[in-house]
Amino acid sequence: MKKIILLALAALPVVVFAQDNKYDIQGKIGDFNAPAKVYLEYRFPKGKPIYDSCTVVNGKFHFAGSVGAAPLNAYLLFNSKGTGTGKADGYRAIYLEPGLINVNAADKIENATVDGPKTNQENEKYQLAQKPVNDAYNALEERQKAATAEQKASPEYLKKEKADEKAIDELSAATDKKFIRENPNSIISLNALESLAYSTDYADLKPLYDVLTPAVKSTDAGKALGERMPKLKAVALGAVAPEFAEADTSGKVINLSSFRGQYVLIDFWASWCGPCRRENPNVVKAYNHYKGQKFTILGVSLDKPNAKDKWLAAIHKDGLTWTHVSDLKFWDSKAAGLYAVRGIPQNFLLDPNGKIIAKNLRGDDLEDKLAEIFGKI
């Protein structure tokens, strides 16, 4: 399956075209029987996730209902032991929309073919376009599993692995862009564009948004992305980073502009964010190498209200010895909203004049960028 960058994501707006729509899912997965179950998960606009389940009989399962607004992003999760979604054997993304949706899998739910109304057909077209990307990711994972510990420690192996991952990421982005340009009236294109918003700069993102049809832009998700575009422009490469001020761990208000004269990494994270915590060792390593230069970090936490103790504990446990600020407002963080942050970890590297010169430097990318600026240390 297509590689997903590990991020903690804010709940995104749900695509809405119409009202009072009835869906009918007719499914088949191998020859499984009870206790095997298939679970359906989806979310109404601004609502909590909704779950339904169906026991598999002779491989067959069935769901029917009214989504009220369509199409809705949904997931079918298969559990051969029927023990819930948390221990699912796999999943398949579909769209709930009016009409009959046929789902057929010979074995694994993730390999299922889906035939249905317009949006599901477009999603199948998208999945087919992304197949070379998914195959490349799967092949890379197999090579990683087969590599010995000695090979994995080799600089040559690490260099090639990084180059391979970058090439696949670039292929994935190019495939998404091509699909959007060729399918401007598809909700799938809007979803693809939303996924590109994390890793694609405004200069490349805006032309893709512009090709979408008015019908797609007028959906809730389309409107939300349209409202974010000016914010994405404000934090584009080459722009002067928007000013903000938040309280540090002792309650002192820190202004971003107080770091002028230094290269500063604005690092959005949170104590509850698993991907952030796993990325922190890379950030610590880069900081320790270059803190003697004109480089520092400003950590901006999206920790939850009344969770200051968890925020402070994570700073201490992960050894994050730079300046930290937070308004403890979770996804309502003022700074995160200003920087159009919808997923963490996310970062912005500023030059001494406050200009954004790089974004989302993860793994060794941050240290490589700093070496480019200051030289190898």
Short mmCIF file of C-alpha atoms in Angstrom, two decimals:
data_model
loop_
_atom_site.label_atom_id
_atom_site.label_comp_id
_atom_site.label_asym_id
_atom_site.label_seq_id
_atom_site.Cartn_x
_atom_site.Cartn_y
_atom_site.Cartn_z
CA MET A 1 0.00 0.00 0.00
CA LYS A 2 1.04 3.60 -0.54
CA LYS A 3 3.42 4.83 2.10
CA ILE A 4 1.84 7.20 4.61
CA ILE A 5 4.14 9.77 6.22
CA LEU A 6 3.77 9.27 9.95
CA LEU A 7 1.98 12.33 11.27
CA ALA A 8 -0.54 13.19 13.92
CA LEU A 9 -3.37 14.78 11.93
CA ALA A 10 -6.14 17.17 12.82
CA ALA A 11 -9.64 16.08 11.83
CA LEU A 12 -10.16 17.26 8.27
CA PRO A 13 -13.43 18.57 6.79
CA VAL A 14 -15.60 15.90 5.23
CA VAL A 15 -16.56 16.17 1.58
CA VAL A 16 -20.27 16.98 1.21
CA PHE A 17 -22.23 17.07 -2.06
CA ALA A 18 -25.82 16.10 -1.23
CA GLN A 19 -28.26 15.03 1.48
CA ASP A 20 -30.24 11.88 2.44
CA ASN A 21 -28.20 9.38 0.45
CA LYS A 22 -28.58 5.64 0.87
CA TYR A 23 -25.64 3.32 0.31
CA ASP A 24 -25.56 -0.45 -0.10
CA ILE A 25 -22.25 -2.32 0.32
CA GLN A 26 -22.19 -5.91 -0.95
CA GLY A 27 -18.91 -7.53 -0.01
CA LYS A 28 -17.00 -10.79 -0.40
CA ILE A 29 -13.69 -11.75 1.23
CA GLY A 30 -12.44 -15.27 0.56
CA ASP A 31 -14.42 -18.05 2.24
CA PHE A 32 -14.22 -16.72 5.79
CA ASN A 33 -16.89 -17.40 8.39
CA ALA A 34 -17.57 -16.43 12.00
CA PRO A 35 -15.93 -15.21 14.12
CA ALA A 36 -14.49 -13.16 11.23
CA LYS A 37 -15.98 -9.69 10.98
CA VAL A 38 -15.79 -6.66 8.73
CA TYR A 39 -16.07 -3.26 10.37
CA LEU A 40 -17.22 -0.05 8.69
CA GLU A 41 -15.79 3.23 9.99
CA TYR A 42 -16.76 6.72 8.85
CA ARG A 43 -17.37 10.21 10.20
CA PHE A 44 -20.11 12.79 9.60
CA PRO A 45 -19.07 16.44 9.25
CA LYS A 46 -17.76 17.73 12.60
CA GLY A 47 -18.81 14.46 14.23
CA LYS A 48 -17.11 11.59 16.01
CA PRO A 49 -16.20 8.36 14.18
CA ILE A 50 -19.12 5.96 13.65
CA TYR A 51 -18.60 2.20 13.58
CA ASP A 52 -20.72 -0.65 12.26
CA SER A 53 -19.85 -4.35 12.05
CA CYS A 54 -20.94 -7.42 10.14
CA THR A 55 -20.14 -11.09 10.75
CA VAL A 56 -18.74 -12.75 7.63
CA VAL A 57 -20.77 -15.75 6.35
CA ASN A 58 -19.27 -17.81 3.52
CA GLY A 59 -17.06 -14.86 2.78
CA LYS A 60 -19.97 -12.45 2.40
CA PHE A 61 -20.73 -9.25 4.32
CA HIS A 62 -23.28 -6.47 3.85
CA PHE A 63 -23.76 -2.90 5.05
CA ALA A 64 -26.61 -0.53 4.23
CA GLY A 65 -27.62 2.85 5.51
CA SER A 66 -28.07 6.54 4.87
CA VAL A 67 -25.04 8.79 5.15
CA GLY A 68 -27.00 12.05 5.11
CA ALA A 69 -24.12 13.70 3.26
CA ALA A 70 -22.14 12.11 0.47
CA PRO A 71 -19.63 11.07 -0.53
CA LEU A 72 -18.03 10.29 2.82
CA ASN A 73 -14.55 8.89 3.33
CA ALA A 74 -14.88 5.46 4.96
CA TYR A 75 -12.85 2.38 5.83
CA LEU A 76 -13.65 -1.32 5.75
CA LEU A 77 -11.53 -3.14 8.33
CA PHE A 78 -11.28 -6.95 8.42
CA ASN A 79 -10.59 -8.96 11.56
CA SER A 80 -10.46 -12.73 11.12
CA LYS A 81 -11.02 -13.19 14.88
CA GLY A 82 -13.80 -10.63 15.17
CA THR A 83 -12.08 -8.88 18.05
CA GLY A 84 -12.56 -5.28 16.91
CA THR A 85 -10.95 -2.60 14.78
CA GLY A 86 -7.90 -2.16 16.99
CA LYS A 87 -6.53 -5.55 15.93
CA ALA A 88 -7.71 -5.55 12.33
CA ASP A 89 -5.80 -7.68 9.81
CA GLY A 90 -6.08 -4.94 7.19
CA TYR A 91 -8.28 -2.21 5.78
CA ARG A 92 -9.59 -0.79 2.52
CA ALA A 93 -10.58 2.83 1.94
CA ILE A 94 -13.88 3.38 0.15
CA TYR A 95 -16.44 6.17 -0.24
CA LEU A 96 -20.00 6.00 1.03
CA GLU A 97 -22.26 7.38 -1.69
CA PRO A 98 -25.73 6.64 -3.09
CA GLY A 99 -26.09 3.31 -4.82
CA LEU A 100 -24.55 -0.15 -4.83
CA ILE A 101 -20.90 -0.56 -3.87
CA ASN A 102 -19.37 -3.98 -4.61
CA VAL A 103 -16.24 -4.99 -2.68
CA ASN A 104 -14.45 -8.23 -3.58
CA ALA A 105 -11.26 -9.66 -2.10
CA ALA A 106 -9.75 -13.08 -2.72
CA ASP A 107 -7.84 -12.95 0.55
CA LYS A 108 -6.73 -9.63 2.02
CA ILE A 109 -9.17 -6.74 2.36
CA GLU A 110 -6.47 -4.28 1.28
CA ASN A 111 -6.34 -6.08 -2.10
CA ALA A 112 -10.08 -5.80 -2.67
CA THR A 113 -11.49 -4.44 -5.90
CA VAL A 114 -14.24 -1.87 -5.46
CA ASP A 115 -16.91 -1.18 -8.04
CA GLY A 116 -19.57 1.40 -7.40
CA PRO A 117 -20.87 4.85 -8.25
CA LYS A 118 -18.78 7.78 -9.48
CA THR A 119 -16.50 8.48 -6.53
CA ASN A 120 -15.56 4.85 -5.93
CA GLN A 121 -14.81 4.42 -9.64
CA GLU A 122 -12.57 7.49 -9.53
CA ASN A 123 -10.87 6.15 -6.42
CA GLU A 124 -10.14 2.87 -8.23
CA LYS A 125 -8.64 4.89 -11.06
CA TYR A 126 -6.48 6.72 -8.53
CA GLN A 127 -5.39 3.48 -6.84
CA LEU A 128 -4.38 2.07 -10.23
CA ALA A 129 -2.33 5.20 -10.95
CA GLN A 130 -0.59 4.84 -7.60
CA LYS A 131 0.14 1.11 -8.03
CA PRO A 132 3.75 1.65 -9.22
CA VAL A 133 4.30 3.81 -6.14
CA ASN A 134 2.82 1.20 -3.79
CA ASP A 135 4.82 -1.57 -5.46
CA ALA A 136 8.01 0.45 -5.05
CA TYR A 137 7.31 1.06 -1.35
CA ASN A 138 6.55 -2.62 -0.80
CA ALA A 139 9.75 -3.66 -2.58
CA LEU A 140 11.74 -1.22 -0.45
CA GLU A 141 10.20 -2.63 2.73
CA GLU A 142 11.08 -6.16 1.66
CA ARG A 143 14.69 -5.13 1.02
CA GLN A 144 14.80 -3.48 4.44
CA LYS A 145 13.47 -6.62 6.12
CA ALA A 146 16.03 -8.79 4.30
CA ALA A 147 18.99 -6.57 5.17
CA THR A 148 21.29 -7.69 7.97
CA ALA A 149 22.08 -5.51 11.00
CA GLU A 150 25.58 -5.03 9.62
CA GLN A 151 24.21 -3.87 6.26
CA LYS A 152 21.77 -1.46 7.93
CA ALA A 153 24.66 0.13 9.83
CA SER A 154 26.62 0.72 6.64
CA PRO A 155 26.81 4.36 5.44
CA GLU A 156 26.45 3.14 1.86
CA TYR A 157 23.26 1.23 2.72
CA LEU A 158 21.78 4.20 4.58
CA LYS A 159 22.64 6.55 1.74
CA LYS A 160 21.00 4.29 -0.85
CA GLU A 161 17.93 3.72 1.35
CA LYS A 162 17.46 7.45 1.74
CA ALA A 163 17.87 8.03 -2.00
CA ASP A 164 15.37 5.26 -2.78
CA GLU A 165 12.80 6.67 -0.35
CA LYS A 166 13.21 10.15 -1.82
CA ALA A 167 12.77 8.84 -5.36
CA ILE A 168 9.56 7.02 -4.42
CA ASP A 169 8.22 10.07 -2.58
CA GLU A 170 8.88 12.17 -5.68
CA LEU A 171 7.15 9.59 -7.88
CA SER A 172 4.15 9.61 -5.54
CA ALA A 173 3.90 13.41 -5.61
CA ALA A 174 4.26 13.49 -9.41
CA THR A 175 1.52 10.85 -9.73
CA ASP A 176 -0.80 12.85 -7.48
CA LYS A 177 -0.19 16.03 -9.46
CA LYS A 178 -0.87 14.29 -12.78
CA PHE A 179 -4.11 12.79 -11.42
CA ILE A 180 -5.31 16.18 -10.18
CA ARG A 181 -4.64 17.87 -13.51
CA GLU A 182 -6.41 15.09 -15.43
CA ASN A 183 -9.37 14.80 -13.02
CA PRO A 184 -10.26 18.33 -11.89
CA ASN A 185 -13.90 17.45 -11.18
CA SER A 186 -13.08 14.61 -8.77
CA ILE A 187 -13.23 14.60 -4.99
CA ILE A 188 -10.30 12.18 -5.15
CA SER A 189 -8.24 15.01 -6.66
CA LEU A 190 -9.17 17.24 -3.73
CA ASN A 191 -8.07 14.55 -1.29
CA ALA A 192 -4.81 14.07 -3.21
CA LEU A 193 -4.23 17.83 -3.10
CA GLU A 194 -4.86 17.87 0.65
CA SER A 195 -2.21 15.17 1.12
CA LEU A 196 0.23 17.18 -1.00
CA ALA A 197 -0.32 20.29 1.14
CA TYR A 198 2.03 18.93 3.82
CA SER A 199 5.04 18.41 1.58
CA THR A 200 4.39 20.76 -1.35
CA ASP A 201 5.15 24.47 -1.31
CA TYR A 202 2.48 27.03 -2.14
CA ALA A 203 4.07 27.88 -5.51
CA ASP A 204 3.35 24.32 -6.73
CA LEU A 205 0.13 23.87 -4.74
CA LYS A 206 -1.76 26.95 -5.97
CA PRO A 207 -1.86 25.99 -9.69
CA LEU A 208 -3.21 22.56 -8.72
CA TYR A 209 -5.92 24.11 -6.55
CA ASP A 210 -6.83 26.47 -9.40
CA VAL A 211 -7.59 23.62 -11.83
CA LEU A 212 -10.27 22.13 -9.54
CA THR A 213 -13.81 22.74 -10.72
CA PRO A 214 -16.23 25.05 -8.85
CA ALA A 215 -18.27 21.99 -7.80
CA VAL A 216 -15.27 20.46 -6.02
CA LYS A 217 -14.19 23.78 -4.51
CA SER A 218 -17.71 24.34 -3.15
CA THR A 219 -17.66 21.20 -0.98
CA ASP A 220 -16.93 21.67 2.73
CA ALA A 221 -13.45 20.22 2.24
CA GLY A 222 -12.89 22.37 -0.84
CA LYS A 223 -13.94 25.52 1.00
CA ALA A 224 -11.70 24.65 3.94
CA LEU A 225 -8.68 24.19 1.69
CA GLY A 226 -9.52 27.43 -0.12
CA GLU A 227 -9.55 29.27 3.21
CA ARG A 228 -6.15 27.78 4.05
CA MET A 229 -4.50 28.82 0.79
CA PRO A 230 -3.67 32.40 1.95
CA LYS A 231 -2.09 30.95 5.11
CA LEU A 232 -0.06 28.50 3.03
CA LYS A 233 1.07 31.43 0.90
CA ALA A 234 2.16 33.29 4.04
CA VAL A 235 4.47 30.40 5.00
CA ALA A 236 5.75 29.64 1.49
CA LEU A 237 9.46 29.27 0.84
CA GLY A 238 10.98 32.74 0.63
CA ALA A 239 8.29 34.40 2.75
CA VAL A 240 9.09 36.12 6.03
CA ALA A 241 7.70 33.86 8.74
CA PRO A 242 4.57 35.29 10.42
CA GLU A 243 5.21 36.76 13.86
CA PHE A 244 3.68 35.14 16.93
CA ALA A 245 4.16 35.24 20.69
CA GLU A 246 3.43 32.48 23.20
CA ALA A 247 4.33 31.65 26.78
CA ASP A 248 7.32 29.43 27.52
CA THR A 249 7.48 26.74 30.19
CA SER A 250 7.87 29.35 32.95
CA GLY A 251 5.07 31.56 31.65
CA LYS A 252 7.30 34.18 30.01
CA VAL A 253 5.99 35.39 26.64
CA ILE A 254 8.46 34.69 23.83
CA ASN A 255 8.30 36.52 20.50
CA LEU A 256 9.49 34.78 17.35
CA SER A 257 11.19 38.00 16.26
CA SER A 258 13.47 37.79 19.31
CA PHE A 259 15.41 35.09 17.44
CA ARG A 260 16.39 37.39 14.56
CA GLY A 261 20.08 37.15 13.73
CA GLN A 262 20.05 33.36 14.06
CA TYR A 263 18.91 30.43 11.98
CA VAL A 264 15.90 29.11 13.88
CA LEU A 265 13.87 25.95 13.44
CA ILE A 266 10.21 26.37 14.40
CA ASP A 267 9.31 22.83 15.44
CA PHE A 268 5.60 21.99 15.86
CA TRP A 269 5.10 18.89 18.02
CA ALA A 270 3.24 17.58 21.10
CA SER A 271 3.88 15.20 23.98
CA TRP A 272 0.95 13.00 22.86
CA CYS A 273 2.21 12.75 19.25
CA GLY A 274 3.95 9.41 18.67
CA PRO A 275 5.57 10.38 15.34
CA CYS A 276 6.87 13.57 16.99
CA ARG A 277 8.45 11.69 19.87
CA ARG A 278 10.09 9.24 17.45
CA GLU A 279 11.47 12.15 15.43
CA ASN A 280 12.85 14.00 18.48
CA PRO A 281 16.18 12.08 18.61
CA ASN A 282 16.97 13.34 15.10
CA VAL A 283 16.20 16.91 16.13
CA VAL A 284 18.31 16.55 19.28
CA LYS A 285 21.23 15.20 17.27
CA ALA A 286 21.13 18.10 14.82
CA TYR A 287 20.77 20.65 17.61
CA ASN A 288 23.73 19.28 19.55
CA HIS A 289 25.90 19.40 16.43
CA TYR A 290 25.04 22.99 15.46
CA LYS A 291 23.95 24.82 18.61
CA GLY A 292 27.41 26.43 18.78
CA GLN A 293 26.72 28.10 15.46
CA LYS A 294 24.04 30.73 14.88
CA PHE A 295 21.36 28.07 15.14
CA THR A 296 18.63 27.37 17.64
CA ILE A 297 15.18 25.78 17.88
CA LEU A 298 11.82 27.10 19.03
CA GLY A 299 9.55 24.23 19.98
CA VAL A 300 5.82 24.95 19.62
CA SER A 301 3.69 22.35 21.34
CA LEU A 302 0.10 21.45 20.47
CA ASP A 303 -0.43 19.91 23.88
CA LYS A 304 -3.93 19.76 25.30
CA PRO A 305 -5.48 22.09 27.88
CA ASN A 306 -4.58 21.18 31.48
CA ALA A 307 -1.71 19.00 30.20
CA LYS A 308 1.25 21.24 30.99
CA ASP A 309 2.75 18.52 33.20
CA LYS A 310 2.81 16.07 30.27
CA TRP A 311 4.37 18.72 28.02
CA LEU A 312 7.14 19.44 30.55
CA ALA A 313 7.73 15.73 31.21
CA ALA A 314 8.18 15.04 27.48
CA ILE A 315 10.64 17.92 27.14
CA HIS A 316 12.70 16.49 29.99
CA LYS A 317 12.48 12.84 28.93
CA ASP A 318 13.41 13.53 25.29
CA GLY A 319 16.24 15.90 26.21
CA LEU A 320 14.85 18.89 24.31
CA THR A 321 17.10 21.59 25.73
CA TRP A 322 15.98 24.53 23.59
CA THR A 323 13.21 27.12 24.06
CA HIS A 324 9.64 25.81 24.17
CA VAL A 325 6.31 27.64 23.99
CA SER A 326 2.66 26.60 23.96
CA ASP A 327 -0.80 28.03 24.56
CA LEU A 328 -1.96 24.48 25.42
CA LYS A 329 -4.90 24.66 23.04
CA PHE A 330 -4.37 21.38 21.14
CA TRP A 331 -5.37 21.78 17.45
CA ASP A 332 -6.70 25.27 18.24
CA SER A 333 -3.12 26.45 18.81
CA LYS A 334 -2.90 30.01 17.55
CA ALA A 335 0.60 29.53 16.14
CA ALA A 336 -0.36 26.28 14.41
CA GLY A 337 -3.34 27.99 12.81
CA LEU A 338 -1.17 30.88 11.67
CA TYR A 339 1.22 28.43 9.96
CA ALA A 340 -1.59 26.27 8.46
CA VAL A 341 -0.36 23.26 10.42
CA ARG A 342 -2.72 20.29 10.04
CA GLY A 343 -0.27 17.53 10.92
CA ILE A 344 2.71 17.14 13.24
CA PRO A 345 5.66 16.87 13.40
CA GLN A 346 6.11 19.82 11.09
CA ASN A 347 8.88 22.40 11.01
CA PHE A 348 10.07 25.58 9.30
CA LEU A 349 13.70 26.67 9.06
CA LEU A 350 14.25 30.45 9.08
CA ASP A 351 17.35 32.40 8.12
CA PRO A 352 18.69 35.24 10.33
CA ASN A 353 16.26 37.67 8.63
CA GLY A 354 13.25 35.51 9.48
CA LYS A 355 12.81 34.22 5.92
CA ILE A 356 11.60 30.63 5.46
CA ILE A 357 14.32 28.68 3.66
CA ALA A 358 13.23 25.07 4.23
CA LYS A 359 10.32 23.01 5.57
CA ASN A 360 9.59 19.62 7.05
CA LEU A 361 13.18 18.52 7.51
CA ARG A 362 12.90 15.03 8.96
CA GLY A 363 15.39 12.27 9.64
CA ASP A 364 18.84 13.30 8.44
CA ASP A 365 17.44 16.10 6.28
CA LEU A 366 17.71 18.69 9.05
CA GLU A 367 21.36 17.92 9.74
CA ASP A 368 22.11 17.82 6.01
CA LYS A 369 20.57 21.27 5.56
CA LEU A 370 22.51 22.68 8.49
CA ALA A 371 25.72 21.18 7.09
CA GLU A 372 24.93 22.94 3.82
CA ILE A 373 24.69 26.24 5.74
CA PHE A 374 27.47 25.89 8.31
CA GLY A 375 29.63 23.13 6.88
CA LYS A 376 30.17 19.65 8.31
CA ILE A 377 30.89 19.49 12.03
#
